[in-house]
Coordinates of C-alpha atoms in Angstrom, one line a residue:
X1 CA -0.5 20.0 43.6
X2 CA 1.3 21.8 47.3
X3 CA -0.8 24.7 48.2
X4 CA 0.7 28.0 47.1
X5 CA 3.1 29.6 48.9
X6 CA 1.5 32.4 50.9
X7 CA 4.2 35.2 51.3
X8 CA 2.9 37.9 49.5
X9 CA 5.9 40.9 50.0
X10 CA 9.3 41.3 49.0
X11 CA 10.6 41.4 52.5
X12 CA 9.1 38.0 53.5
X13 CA 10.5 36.6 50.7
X14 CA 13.8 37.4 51.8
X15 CA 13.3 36.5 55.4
X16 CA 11.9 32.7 53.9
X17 CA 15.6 32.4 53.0
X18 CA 14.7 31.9 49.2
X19 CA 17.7 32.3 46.5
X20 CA 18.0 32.9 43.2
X21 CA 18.9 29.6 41.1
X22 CA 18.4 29.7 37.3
X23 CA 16.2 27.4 35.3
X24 CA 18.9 25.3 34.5
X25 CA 20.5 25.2 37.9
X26 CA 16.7 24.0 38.7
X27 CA 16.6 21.2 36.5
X28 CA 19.7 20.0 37.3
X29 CA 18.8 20.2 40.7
X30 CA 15.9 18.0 40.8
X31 CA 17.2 15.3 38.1
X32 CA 19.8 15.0 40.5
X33 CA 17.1 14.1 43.2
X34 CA 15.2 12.2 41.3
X35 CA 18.2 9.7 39.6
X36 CA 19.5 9.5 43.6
X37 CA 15.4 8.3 44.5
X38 CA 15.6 5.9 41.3
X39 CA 12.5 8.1 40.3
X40 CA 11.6 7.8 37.1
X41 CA 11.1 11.6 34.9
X42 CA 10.2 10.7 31.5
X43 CA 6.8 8.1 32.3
X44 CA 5.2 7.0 29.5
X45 CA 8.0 7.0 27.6
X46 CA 8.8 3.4 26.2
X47 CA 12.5 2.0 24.4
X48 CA 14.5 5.2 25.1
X49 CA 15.5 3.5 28.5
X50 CA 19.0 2.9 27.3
X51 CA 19.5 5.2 24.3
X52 CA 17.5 8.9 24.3
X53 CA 16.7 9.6 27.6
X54 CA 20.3 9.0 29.2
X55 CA 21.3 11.2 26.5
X56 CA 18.7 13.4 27.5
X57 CA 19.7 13.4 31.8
X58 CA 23.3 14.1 30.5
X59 CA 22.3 17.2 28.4
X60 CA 20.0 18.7 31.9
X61 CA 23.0 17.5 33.9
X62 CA 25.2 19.9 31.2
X63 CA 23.1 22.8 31.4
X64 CA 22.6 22.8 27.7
X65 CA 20.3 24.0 25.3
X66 CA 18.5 20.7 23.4
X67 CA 17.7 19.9 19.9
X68 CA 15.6 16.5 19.5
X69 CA 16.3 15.6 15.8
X70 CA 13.8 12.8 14.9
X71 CA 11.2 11.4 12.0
X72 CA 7.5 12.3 12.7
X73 CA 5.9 10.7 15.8
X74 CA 9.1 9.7 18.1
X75 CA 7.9 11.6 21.1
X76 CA 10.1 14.6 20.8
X77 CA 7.6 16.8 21.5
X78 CA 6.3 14.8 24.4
X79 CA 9.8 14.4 26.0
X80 CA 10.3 18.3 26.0
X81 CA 6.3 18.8 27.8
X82 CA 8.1 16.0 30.3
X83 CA 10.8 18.3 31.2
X84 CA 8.5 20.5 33.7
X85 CA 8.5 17.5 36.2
X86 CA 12.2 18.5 36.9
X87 CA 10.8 22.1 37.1
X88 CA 10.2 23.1 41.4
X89 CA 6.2 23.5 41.7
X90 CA 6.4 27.6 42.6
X91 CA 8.6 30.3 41.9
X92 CA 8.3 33.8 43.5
X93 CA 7.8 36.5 40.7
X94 CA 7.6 40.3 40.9
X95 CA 3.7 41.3 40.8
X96 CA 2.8 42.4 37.4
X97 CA 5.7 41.6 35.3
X98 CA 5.5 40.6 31.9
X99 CA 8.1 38.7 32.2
X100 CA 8.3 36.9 35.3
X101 CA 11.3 38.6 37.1
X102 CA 13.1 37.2 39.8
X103 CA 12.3 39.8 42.6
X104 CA 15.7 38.8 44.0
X105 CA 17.6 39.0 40.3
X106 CA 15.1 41.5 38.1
X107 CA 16.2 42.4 34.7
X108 CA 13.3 44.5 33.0
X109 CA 12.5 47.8 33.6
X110 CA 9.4 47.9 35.3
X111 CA 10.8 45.5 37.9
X112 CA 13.8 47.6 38.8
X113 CA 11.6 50.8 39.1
X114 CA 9.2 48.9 41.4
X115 CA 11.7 47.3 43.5
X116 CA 13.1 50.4 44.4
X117 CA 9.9 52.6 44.9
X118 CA 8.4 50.0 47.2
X119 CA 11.3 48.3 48.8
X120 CA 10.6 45.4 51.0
X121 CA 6.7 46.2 50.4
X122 CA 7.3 44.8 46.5
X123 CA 4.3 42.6 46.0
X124 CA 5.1 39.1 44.9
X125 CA 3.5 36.7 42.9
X126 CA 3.9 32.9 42.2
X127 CA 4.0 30.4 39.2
X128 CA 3.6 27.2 38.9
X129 CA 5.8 25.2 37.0
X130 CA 2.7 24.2 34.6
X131 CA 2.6 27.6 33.9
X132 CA 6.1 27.6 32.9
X133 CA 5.7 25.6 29.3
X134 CA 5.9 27.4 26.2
X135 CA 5.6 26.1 22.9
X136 CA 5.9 27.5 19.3
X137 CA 5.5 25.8 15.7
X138 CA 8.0 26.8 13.3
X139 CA 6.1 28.0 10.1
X140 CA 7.0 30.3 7.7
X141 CA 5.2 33.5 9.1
X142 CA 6.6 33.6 12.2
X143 CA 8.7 37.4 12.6
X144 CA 11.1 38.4 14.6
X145 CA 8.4 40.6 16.8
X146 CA 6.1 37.1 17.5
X147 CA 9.3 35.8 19.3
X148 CA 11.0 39.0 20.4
X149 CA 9.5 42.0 20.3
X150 CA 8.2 45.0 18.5
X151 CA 7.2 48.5 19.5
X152 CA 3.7 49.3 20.3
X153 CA 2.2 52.7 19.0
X154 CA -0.5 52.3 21.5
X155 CA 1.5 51.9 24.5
X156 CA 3.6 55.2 23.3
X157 CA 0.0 56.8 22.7
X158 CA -1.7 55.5 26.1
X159 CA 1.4 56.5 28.2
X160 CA 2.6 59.4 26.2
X161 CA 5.7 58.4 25.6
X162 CA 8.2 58.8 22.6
X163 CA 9.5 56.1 20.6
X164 CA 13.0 56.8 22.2
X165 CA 11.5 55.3 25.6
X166 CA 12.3 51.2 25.7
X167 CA 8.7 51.6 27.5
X168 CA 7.3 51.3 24.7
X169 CA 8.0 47.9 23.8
X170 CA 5.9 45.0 23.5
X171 CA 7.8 41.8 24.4
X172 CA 7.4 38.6 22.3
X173 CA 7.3 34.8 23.3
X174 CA 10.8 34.5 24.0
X175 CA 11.2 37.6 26.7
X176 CA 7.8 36.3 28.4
X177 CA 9.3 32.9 28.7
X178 CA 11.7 33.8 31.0
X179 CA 12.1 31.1 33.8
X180 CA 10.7 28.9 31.7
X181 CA 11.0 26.0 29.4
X182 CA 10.7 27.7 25.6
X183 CA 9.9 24.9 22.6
X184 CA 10.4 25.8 18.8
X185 CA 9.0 22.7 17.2
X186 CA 10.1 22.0 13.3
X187 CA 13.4 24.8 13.8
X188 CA 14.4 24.0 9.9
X189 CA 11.0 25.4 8.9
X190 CA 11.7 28.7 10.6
X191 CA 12.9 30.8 8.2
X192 CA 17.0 31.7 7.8
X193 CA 16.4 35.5 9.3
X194 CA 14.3 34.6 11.9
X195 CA 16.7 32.0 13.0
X196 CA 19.8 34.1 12.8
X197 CA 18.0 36.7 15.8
X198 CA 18.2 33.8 17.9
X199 CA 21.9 34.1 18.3
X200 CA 22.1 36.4 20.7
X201 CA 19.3 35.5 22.9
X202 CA 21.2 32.0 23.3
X203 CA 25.1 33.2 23.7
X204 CA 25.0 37.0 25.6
X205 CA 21.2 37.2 26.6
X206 CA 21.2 40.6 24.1
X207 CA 18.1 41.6 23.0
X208 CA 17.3 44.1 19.6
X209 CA 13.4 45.4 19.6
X210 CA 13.5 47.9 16.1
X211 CA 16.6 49.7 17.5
X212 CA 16.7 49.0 20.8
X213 CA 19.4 47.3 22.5
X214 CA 17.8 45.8 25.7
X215 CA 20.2 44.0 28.1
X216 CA 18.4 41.3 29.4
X217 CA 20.2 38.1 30.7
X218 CA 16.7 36.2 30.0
X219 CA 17.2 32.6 31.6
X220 CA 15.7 30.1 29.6
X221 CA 15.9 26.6 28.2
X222 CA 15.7 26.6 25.3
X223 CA 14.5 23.0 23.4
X224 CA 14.3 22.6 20.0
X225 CA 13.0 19.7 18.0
X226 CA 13.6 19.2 14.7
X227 CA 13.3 16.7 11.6
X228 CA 17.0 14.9 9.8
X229 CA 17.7 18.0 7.4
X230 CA 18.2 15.4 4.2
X231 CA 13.9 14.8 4.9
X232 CA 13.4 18.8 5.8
X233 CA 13.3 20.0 2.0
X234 CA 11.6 23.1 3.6
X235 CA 14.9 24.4 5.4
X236 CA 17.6 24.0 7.6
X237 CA 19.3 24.6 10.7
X238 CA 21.3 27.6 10.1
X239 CA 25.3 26.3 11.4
X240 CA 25.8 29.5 13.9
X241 CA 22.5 28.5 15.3
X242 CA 23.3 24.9 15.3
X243 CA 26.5 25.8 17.0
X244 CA 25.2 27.7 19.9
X245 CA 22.9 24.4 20.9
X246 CA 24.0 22.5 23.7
X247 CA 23.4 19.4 23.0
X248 CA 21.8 17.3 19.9
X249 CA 20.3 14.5 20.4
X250 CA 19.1 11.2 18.2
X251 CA 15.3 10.0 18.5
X252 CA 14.3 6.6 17.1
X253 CA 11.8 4.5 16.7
X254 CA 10.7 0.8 18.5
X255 CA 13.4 -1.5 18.4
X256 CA 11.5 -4.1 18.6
X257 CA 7.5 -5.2 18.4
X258 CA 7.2 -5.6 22.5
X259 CA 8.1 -2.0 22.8
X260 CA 5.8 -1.3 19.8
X261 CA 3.2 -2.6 21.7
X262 CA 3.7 -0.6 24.9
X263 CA 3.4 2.6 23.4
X264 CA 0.0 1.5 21.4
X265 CA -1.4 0.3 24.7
X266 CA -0.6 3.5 26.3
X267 CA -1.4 5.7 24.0
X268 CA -4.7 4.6 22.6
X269 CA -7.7 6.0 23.1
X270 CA -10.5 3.4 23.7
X271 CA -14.0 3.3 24.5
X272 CA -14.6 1.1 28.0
X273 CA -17.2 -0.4 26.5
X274 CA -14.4 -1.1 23.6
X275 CA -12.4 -2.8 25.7
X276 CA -14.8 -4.8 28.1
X277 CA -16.4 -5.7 24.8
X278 CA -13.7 -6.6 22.1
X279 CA -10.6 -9.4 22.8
X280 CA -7.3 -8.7 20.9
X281 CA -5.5 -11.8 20.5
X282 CA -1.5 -11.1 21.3
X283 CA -1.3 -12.4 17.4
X284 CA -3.1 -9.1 16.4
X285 CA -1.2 -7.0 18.3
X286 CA 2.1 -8.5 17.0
X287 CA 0.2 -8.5 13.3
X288 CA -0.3 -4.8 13.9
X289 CA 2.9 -3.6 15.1
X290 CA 4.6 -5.5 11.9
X291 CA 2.5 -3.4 10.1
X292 CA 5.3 -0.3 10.9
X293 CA 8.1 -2.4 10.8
X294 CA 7.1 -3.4 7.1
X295 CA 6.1 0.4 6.3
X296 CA 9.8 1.5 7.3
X297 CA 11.1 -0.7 5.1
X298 CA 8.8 -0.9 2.1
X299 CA 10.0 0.1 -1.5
X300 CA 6.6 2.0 -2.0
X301 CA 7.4 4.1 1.2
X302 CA 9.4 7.2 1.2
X303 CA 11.9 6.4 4.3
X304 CA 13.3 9.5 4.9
X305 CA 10.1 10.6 6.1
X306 CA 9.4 8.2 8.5
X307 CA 6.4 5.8 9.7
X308 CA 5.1 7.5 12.7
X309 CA 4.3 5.8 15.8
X310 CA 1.0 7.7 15.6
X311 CA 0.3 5.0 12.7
X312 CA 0.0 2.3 15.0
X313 CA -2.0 3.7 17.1
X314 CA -4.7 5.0 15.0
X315 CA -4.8 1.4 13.4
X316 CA -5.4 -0.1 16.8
X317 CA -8.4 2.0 17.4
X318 CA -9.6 1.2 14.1
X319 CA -9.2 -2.4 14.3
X320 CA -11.1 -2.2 17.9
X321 CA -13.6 -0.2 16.0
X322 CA -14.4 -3.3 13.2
X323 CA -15.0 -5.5 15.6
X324 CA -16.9 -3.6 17.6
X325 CA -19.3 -2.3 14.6
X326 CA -19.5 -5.7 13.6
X327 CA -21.1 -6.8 16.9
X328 CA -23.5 -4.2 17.0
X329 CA -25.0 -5.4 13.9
X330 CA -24.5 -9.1 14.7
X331 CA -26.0 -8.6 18.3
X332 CA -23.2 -10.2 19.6
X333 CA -22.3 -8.8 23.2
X334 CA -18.8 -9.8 23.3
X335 CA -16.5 -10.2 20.1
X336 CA -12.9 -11.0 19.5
X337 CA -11.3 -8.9 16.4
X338 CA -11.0 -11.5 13.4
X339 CA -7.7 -11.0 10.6
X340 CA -10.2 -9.9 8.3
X341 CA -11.1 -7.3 10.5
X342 CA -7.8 -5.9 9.4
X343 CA -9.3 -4.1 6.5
X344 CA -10.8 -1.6 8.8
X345 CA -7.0 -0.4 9.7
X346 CA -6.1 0.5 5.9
X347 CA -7.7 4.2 6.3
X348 CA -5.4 4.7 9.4
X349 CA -2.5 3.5 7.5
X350 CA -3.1 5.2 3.8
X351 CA -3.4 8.1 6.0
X352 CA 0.1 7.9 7.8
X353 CA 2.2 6.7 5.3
X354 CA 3.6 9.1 2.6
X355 CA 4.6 7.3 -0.5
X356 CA 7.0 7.1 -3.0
X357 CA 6.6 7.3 -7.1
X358 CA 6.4 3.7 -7.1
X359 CA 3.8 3.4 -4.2
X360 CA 1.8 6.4 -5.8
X361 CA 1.5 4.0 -9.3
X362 CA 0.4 1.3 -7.1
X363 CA -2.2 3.1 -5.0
X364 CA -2.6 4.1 -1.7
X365 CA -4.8 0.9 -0.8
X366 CA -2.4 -1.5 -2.5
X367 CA -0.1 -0.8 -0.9
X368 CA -1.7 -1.1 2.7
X369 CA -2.6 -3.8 2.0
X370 CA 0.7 -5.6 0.6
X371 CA 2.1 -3.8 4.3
X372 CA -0.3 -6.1 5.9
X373 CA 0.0 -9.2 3.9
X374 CA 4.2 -9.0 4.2
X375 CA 3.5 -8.3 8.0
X376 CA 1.5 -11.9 8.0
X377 CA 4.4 -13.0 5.8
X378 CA 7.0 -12.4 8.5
X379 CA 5.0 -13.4 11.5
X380 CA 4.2 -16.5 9.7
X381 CA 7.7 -18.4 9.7
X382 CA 8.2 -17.2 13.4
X383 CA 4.9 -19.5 14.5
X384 CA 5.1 -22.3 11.4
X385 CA 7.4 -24.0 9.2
X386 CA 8.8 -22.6 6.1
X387 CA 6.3 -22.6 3.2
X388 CA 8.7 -24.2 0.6
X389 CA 8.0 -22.4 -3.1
X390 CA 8.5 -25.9 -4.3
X391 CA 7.4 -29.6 -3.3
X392 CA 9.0 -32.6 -4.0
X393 CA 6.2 -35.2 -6.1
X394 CA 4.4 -37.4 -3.5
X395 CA 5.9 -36.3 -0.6
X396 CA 3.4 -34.5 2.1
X397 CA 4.6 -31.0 4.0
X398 CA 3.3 -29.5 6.9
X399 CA 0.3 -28.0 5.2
X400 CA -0.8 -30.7 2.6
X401 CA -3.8 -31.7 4.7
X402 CA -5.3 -28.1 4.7
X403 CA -4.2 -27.7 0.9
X404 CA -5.7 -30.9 0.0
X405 CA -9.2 -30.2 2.1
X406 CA -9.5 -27.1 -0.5
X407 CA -9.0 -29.5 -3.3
X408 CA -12.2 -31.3 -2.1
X409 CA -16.0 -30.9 -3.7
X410 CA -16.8 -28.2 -1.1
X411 CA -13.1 -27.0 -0.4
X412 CA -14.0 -23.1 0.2
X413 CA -14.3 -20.8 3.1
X414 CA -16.1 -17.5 3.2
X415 CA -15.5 -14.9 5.8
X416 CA -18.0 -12.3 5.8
X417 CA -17.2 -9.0 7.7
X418 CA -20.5 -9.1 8.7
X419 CA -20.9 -12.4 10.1
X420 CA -21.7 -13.4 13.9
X421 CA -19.4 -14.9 15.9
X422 CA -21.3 -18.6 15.8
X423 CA -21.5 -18.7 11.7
X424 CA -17.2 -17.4 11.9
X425 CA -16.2 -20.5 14.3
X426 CA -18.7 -22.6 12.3
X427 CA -17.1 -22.3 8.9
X428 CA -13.2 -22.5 10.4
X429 CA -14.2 -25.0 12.5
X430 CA -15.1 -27.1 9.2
X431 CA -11.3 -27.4 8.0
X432 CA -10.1 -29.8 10.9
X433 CA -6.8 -30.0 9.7
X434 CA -6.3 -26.3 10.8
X435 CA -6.5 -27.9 14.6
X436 CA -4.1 -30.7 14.3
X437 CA -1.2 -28.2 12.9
X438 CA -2.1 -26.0 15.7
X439 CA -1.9 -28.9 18.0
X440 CA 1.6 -29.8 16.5
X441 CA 3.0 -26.5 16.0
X442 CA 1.7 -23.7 18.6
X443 CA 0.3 -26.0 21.4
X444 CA -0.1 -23.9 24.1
X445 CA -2.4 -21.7 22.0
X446 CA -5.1 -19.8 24.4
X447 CA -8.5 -21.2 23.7
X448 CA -9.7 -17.4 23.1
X449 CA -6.6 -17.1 20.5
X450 CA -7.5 -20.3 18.1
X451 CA -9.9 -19.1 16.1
X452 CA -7.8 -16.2 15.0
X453 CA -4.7 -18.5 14.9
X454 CA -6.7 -20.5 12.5
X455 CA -7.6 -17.7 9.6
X456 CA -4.1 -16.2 10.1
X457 CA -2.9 -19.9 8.9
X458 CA -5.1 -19.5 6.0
X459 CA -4.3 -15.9 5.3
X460 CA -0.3 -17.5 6.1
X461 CA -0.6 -20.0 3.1
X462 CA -2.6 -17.3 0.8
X463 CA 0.3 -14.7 0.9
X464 CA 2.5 -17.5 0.7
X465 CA 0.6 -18.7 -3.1
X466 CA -0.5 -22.0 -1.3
X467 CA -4.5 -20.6 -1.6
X468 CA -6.6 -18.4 -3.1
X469 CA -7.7 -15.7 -1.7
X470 CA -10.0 -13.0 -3.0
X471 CA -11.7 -10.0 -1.5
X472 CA -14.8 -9.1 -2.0
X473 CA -17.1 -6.2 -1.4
X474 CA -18.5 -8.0 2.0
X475 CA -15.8 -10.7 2.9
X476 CA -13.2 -12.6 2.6
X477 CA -12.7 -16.2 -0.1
X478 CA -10.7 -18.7 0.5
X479 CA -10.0 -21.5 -2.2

């Protein structure tokens, strides 16, 4: 952060040379800067390269008014907080207004009167652009006075004045966000009548306080965010309102599993001692990003209101978690997370996922964990062959080995979720035809990776009805 500028009057102001340019003009401005320095605005921000935030540039370049329509956790929310960046780091205000005035371009009351009582001696304060953020949730008791206004009978009492007097009003969130990037997150939920005194504010700059007809050209951007009205049962966007908005633009979700990944790596919240002391195997994190890909298209899922990003996340930290319990127990300093570890996600996904009738008959649980065994499903045939439902008689496939070492006297592997690291390579270690398909099939394999390559063949062949496998209250059987 620059040091704050140090003029302090009206008059120096003017002698800096400093104009009036409104918010939009601002962020224009700087996007303009930035795409000419190949700086990047939106950081963080992972698989809109090509789609949202290009839609996003030209919307800033337009001057318009946003609304981000999305399913729950595609960063709409994040990209609007982003949108300061283009913001410059200090704008002059008038000392003590409530609403930031422009000392060059003032619009409320107070401003005017200072301005000419004190001339060039106006004092001036400055805000940064962090300052210059605001954010309100859409929920059914928001009023008209939270966002614009209402009088105030103690302001009339404390300055004697009648209610005729515009003094006496108390400005909401919008009027107080002027200069300044304004967020209504959720706008369907907002109710029909609050949404309809918006009009004004966004075409003529009018504002109406209980009678009062305030002319104030307020100079905000306004960005709204906003779920697919066919999920939104709550409300809608009311068409005059939908109208007035600039620009409306698509969010998604990852394309693709590498971009999945990004954004769980970024956005996870770990423990150093988490990550110095757990390995992931790039299996897991593929096995965990499936997860979501398998959510959005599950039967038992309701689609329309999305799998959020969030889901994948939370899972992550979980599965880090397992592992990392497990160790502590075990005494183990360093661990690598196991596939059965993946039972430790199932509370971050029963909590993310909101089902249909269908998944409600089933059970939360079930269904988690059906998500993960079609996610090993899918992963499977992209590392192995085919399992084929059917065999012909006397003729061996890529897995008869391993199927016939679990036809054997002491054909049976038990995973406990409890077990140190030395017992889990023991037991996998025991079925050596787990190593030779490995050599055959994924040979450049990561030492570090092989033993989780190994139970991710066995939990392969058990979602695929080659083995048994049961879960237990401590473990995992194989048979």
């Amino acid at each position: 952060m620059t040091a704050k500028p140090d003029i302090k009057t009206l008059g120096s102001l003017k002698a800096s040379g400093y104009k009036t340019k409104s918010i939009k003009d601002e962020l224009r401005d700087n996007l303009i800067t930035k795409i000419k320095n190949k700086e990047s605005v939106f950081e963080g921000i992972f698989g809109y390269e090509n789609t949202v935030i290009p839609q996003l540039e030209h919307a800033i370049l337009s001057r318009h008014n946003i609304n981000l329509l999305g399913l729950r956790g595609q960063a709409k929310t994040r990209l609007a907080r982003m949108m300061t960046n283009l913001l410059d780091e200090w704008i002059p205000f008038v000392g003590g207004s409530e609403i930031n005035d422009d000392p060059l371009n003032s619009i409320s009351r107070y401003a005017k009167e200072l301005i000419e009582a004190e001339g060039d001696n106006t004092p001036i304060e400055w805000l940064h652009r962090d300052e210059r953020f605001f954010e309100k949730l859409a929920t059914p008791d928001v009023t008209v006075a939270d966002l614009i206004g209402d009088v105030d009978p103690i302001k009339a009492a404390n300055l004697k004045l009648s209610y005729a007097d515009d003094r006496v009003i108390h400005f909401g969130m919008i009027p107080r966000a002027n200069r300044s990037i304004f967020v209504i997150n959720e706008l369907p939920d907002l109710q029909a009548r609050i949404q309809v005194s918006l009009f004004n504010i966004l075409q003529e700059g009018d504002v109406q306080i209980r009678g009062f007809k305030v002319r104030m050209p307020l100079d905000i951007q306004f960005i709204f965010t906003a779920n697919p009205e066919d999920y939104t049962n709550r409300g809608s966007i009311v068409t005059p309102l939908k109208d007035r908005i600039g620009s409306q633009i698509l969010t998604h979700y990852p394309e693709n599993i590498h971009i999945a990944k990004e954004i769980t790596n970024y956005e996870s919240s770990l423990d150093s001692r988490q990550k110095n002391g757990v390995y992931v195997p790039a299996l897991a994190k593929d096995l965990l990003e499936q997860i979501g890909f398998e959510a959005r298209e599950s039967e038992y899922v309701d689609s329309k209101s999305g799998v959020s990003a969030r889901m994948s996340i939370t899972a992550f930290e979980n599965l880090l978690s397992t592992a990392e319990r497990r160790s502590l127990l075990t005494g183990d300093e360093k661990t690598s997370v196991r596939l059965s570890d993946f039972a430790g996600v199932i509370p971050a996904i029963t909590g993310k996922v909101e089902l249909v009738y269908e998944g409600e008959q089933e059970g939360a649980e079930a269904v988690a964990q059906l998500l993960i065994d079609n996610a090993i499903r899918t992963l499977f045939t992209s590392h192995f062959p085919k399992v084929e439902k059917l065999e012909k008689k006397n003729v061996d496939g890529p897995f008869s080995k391993i199927t016939d070492w679990f036809l054997e006297d002491d054909g049976f592997l038990e995973i406990t979720d409890e077990s140190a690291d030395k017992m889990y390579a023991k037991n996998l270690n025991r079925i050596t035809p787990l190593d030779e398909l490995i050599e055959k099939y994924q040979p450049d394999t990561k030492p570090e990776d092989m033993l989780f390559l190994k139970e991710f063949i066995l939990w392969g062949l058990a979602v695929n009805k080659k083995l048994n496998k049961e879960r237990f209250r401590t473990g995992v059987f194989f048979s």
